[in-house]
PDB file of C-alpha atoms in Angstrom:
ATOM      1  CA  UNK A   1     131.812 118.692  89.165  1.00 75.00           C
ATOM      2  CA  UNK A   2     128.337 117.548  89.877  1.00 81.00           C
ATOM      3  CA  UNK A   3     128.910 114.434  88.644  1.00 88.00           C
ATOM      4  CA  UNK A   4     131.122 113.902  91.748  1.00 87.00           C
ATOM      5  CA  UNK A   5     128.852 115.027  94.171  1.00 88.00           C
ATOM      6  CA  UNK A   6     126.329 112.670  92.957  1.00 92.00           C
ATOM      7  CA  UNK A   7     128.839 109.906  92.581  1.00 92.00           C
ATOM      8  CA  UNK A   8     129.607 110.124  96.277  1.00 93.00           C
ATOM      9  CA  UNK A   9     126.109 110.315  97.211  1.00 93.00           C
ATOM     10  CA  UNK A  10     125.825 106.674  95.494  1.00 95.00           C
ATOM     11  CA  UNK A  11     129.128 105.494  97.114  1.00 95.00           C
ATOM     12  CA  UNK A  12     127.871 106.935 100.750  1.00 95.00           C
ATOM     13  CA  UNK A  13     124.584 104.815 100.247  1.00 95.00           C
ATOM     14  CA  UNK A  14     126.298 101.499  98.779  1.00 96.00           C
ATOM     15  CA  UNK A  15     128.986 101.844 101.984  1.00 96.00           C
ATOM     16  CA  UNK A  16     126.112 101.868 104.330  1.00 96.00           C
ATOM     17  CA  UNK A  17     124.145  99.315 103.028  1.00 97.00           C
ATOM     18  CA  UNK A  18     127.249  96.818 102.301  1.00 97.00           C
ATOM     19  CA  UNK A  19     127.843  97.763 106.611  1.00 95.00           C
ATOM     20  CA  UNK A  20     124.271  97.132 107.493  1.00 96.00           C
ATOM     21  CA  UNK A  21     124.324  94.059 105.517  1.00 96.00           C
ATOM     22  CA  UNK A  22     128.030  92.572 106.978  1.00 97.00           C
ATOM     23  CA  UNK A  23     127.141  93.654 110.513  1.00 95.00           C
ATOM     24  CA  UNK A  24     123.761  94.365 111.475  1.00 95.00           C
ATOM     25  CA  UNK A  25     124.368  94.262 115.210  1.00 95.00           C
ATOM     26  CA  UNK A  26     127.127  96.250 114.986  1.00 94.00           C
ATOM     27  CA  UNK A  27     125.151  99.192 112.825  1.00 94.00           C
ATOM     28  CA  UNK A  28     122.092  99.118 115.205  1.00 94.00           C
ATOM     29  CA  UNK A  29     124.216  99.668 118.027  1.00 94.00           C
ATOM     30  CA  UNK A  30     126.387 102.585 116.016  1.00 93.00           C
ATOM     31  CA  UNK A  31     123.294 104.533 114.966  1.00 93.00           C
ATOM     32  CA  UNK A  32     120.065 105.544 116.474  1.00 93.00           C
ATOM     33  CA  UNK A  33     116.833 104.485 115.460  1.00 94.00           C
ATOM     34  CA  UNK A  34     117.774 101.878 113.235  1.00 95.00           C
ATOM     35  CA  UNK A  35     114.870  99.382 112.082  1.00 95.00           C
ATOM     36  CA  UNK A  36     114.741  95.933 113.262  1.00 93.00           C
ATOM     37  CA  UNK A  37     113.070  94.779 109.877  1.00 96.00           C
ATOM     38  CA  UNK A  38     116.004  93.792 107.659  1.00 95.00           C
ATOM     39  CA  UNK A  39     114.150  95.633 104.613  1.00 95.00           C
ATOM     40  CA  UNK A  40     113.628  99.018 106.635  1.00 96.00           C
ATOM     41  CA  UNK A  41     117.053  98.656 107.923  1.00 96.00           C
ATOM     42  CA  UNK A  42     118.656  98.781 103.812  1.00 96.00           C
ATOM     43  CA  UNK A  43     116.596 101.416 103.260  1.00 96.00           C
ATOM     44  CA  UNK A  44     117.320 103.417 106.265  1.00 97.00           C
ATOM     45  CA  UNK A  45     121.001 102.396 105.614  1.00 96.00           C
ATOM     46  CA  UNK A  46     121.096 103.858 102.408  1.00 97.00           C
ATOM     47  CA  UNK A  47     118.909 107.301 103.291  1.00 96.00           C
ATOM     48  CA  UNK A  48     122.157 108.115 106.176  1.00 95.00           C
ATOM     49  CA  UNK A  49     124.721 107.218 103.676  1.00 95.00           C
ATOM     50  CA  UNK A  50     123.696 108.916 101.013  1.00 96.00           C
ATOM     51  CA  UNK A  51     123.491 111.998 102.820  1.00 95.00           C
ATOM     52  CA  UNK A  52     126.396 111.295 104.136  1.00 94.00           C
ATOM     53  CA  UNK A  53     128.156 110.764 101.165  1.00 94.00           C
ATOM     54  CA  UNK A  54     126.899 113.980  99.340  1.00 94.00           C
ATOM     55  CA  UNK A  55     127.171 116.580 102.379  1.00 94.00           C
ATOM     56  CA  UNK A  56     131.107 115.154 101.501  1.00 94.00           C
ATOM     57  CA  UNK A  57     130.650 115.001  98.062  1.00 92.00           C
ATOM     58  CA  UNK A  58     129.664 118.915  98.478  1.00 93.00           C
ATOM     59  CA  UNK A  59     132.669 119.684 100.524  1.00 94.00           C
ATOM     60  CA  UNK A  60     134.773 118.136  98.061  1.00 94.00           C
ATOM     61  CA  UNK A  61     133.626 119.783  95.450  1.00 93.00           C
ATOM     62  CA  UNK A  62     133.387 123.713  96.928  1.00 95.00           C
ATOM     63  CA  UNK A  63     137.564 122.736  97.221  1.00 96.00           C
ATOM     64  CA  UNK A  64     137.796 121.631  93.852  1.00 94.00           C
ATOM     65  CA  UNK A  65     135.724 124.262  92.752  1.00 93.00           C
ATOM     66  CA  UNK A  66     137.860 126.967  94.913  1.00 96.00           C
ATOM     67  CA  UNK A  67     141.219 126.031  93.657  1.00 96.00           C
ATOM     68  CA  UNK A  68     140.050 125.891  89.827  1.00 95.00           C
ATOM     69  CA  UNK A  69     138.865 129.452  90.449  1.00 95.00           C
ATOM     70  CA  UNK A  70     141.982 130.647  91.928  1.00 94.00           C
ATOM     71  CA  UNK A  71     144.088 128.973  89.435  1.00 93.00           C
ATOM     72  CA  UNK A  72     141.821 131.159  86.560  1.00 92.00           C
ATOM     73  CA  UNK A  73     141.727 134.144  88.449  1.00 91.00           C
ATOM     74  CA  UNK A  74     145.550 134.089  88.213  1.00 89.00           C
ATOM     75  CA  UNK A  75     145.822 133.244  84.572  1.00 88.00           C
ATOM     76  CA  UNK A  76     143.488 136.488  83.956  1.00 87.00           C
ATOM     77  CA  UNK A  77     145.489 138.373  86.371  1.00 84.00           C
ATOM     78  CA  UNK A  78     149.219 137.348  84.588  1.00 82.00           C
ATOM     79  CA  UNK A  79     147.964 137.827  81.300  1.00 80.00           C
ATOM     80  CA  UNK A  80     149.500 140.828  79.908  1.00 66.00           C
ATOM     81  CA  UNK A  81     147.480 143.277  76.998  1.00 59.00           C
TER      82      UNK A  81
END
């Protein structure tokens, strides 16, 4: 399940830097203290996506993570002696 988590923390930062990239204007004016430097801009882009991307990663997995536990709890719990 990690391997999701970490997968979304690459997608978060590609996301943001593909939006920085295709709209520059319209990123600077979205979030604060964005760079004017096109270089410090990526790499600010990609620092907020990526945490972004794994604070949802994170989320995602707890659910996952929740559900698979349930579902073996109740396999334990049915299974007869």
């Amino acid at each position: 399940m990690g391997l999701i988590t970490i997968a979304l923390w690459v997608l978060g930062g590609i996301i943001a830097i593909l939006l920085s990239v295709l709209s520059p204007e319209f990123y600077k004016k979205t979030f604060i203290g964005v760079p004017d430097e096109f270089g410090a801009m990526i790499r600010y882009a990609w620092v907020g996506g990526s945490i972004w991307g794994v604070s949802f990663g994170g989320i995602l997995v707890m659910i996952i993570g929740t559900i698979m536990f349930r579902n073996n709890y109740k396999q334990i719990k049915d299974k007869k002696y």
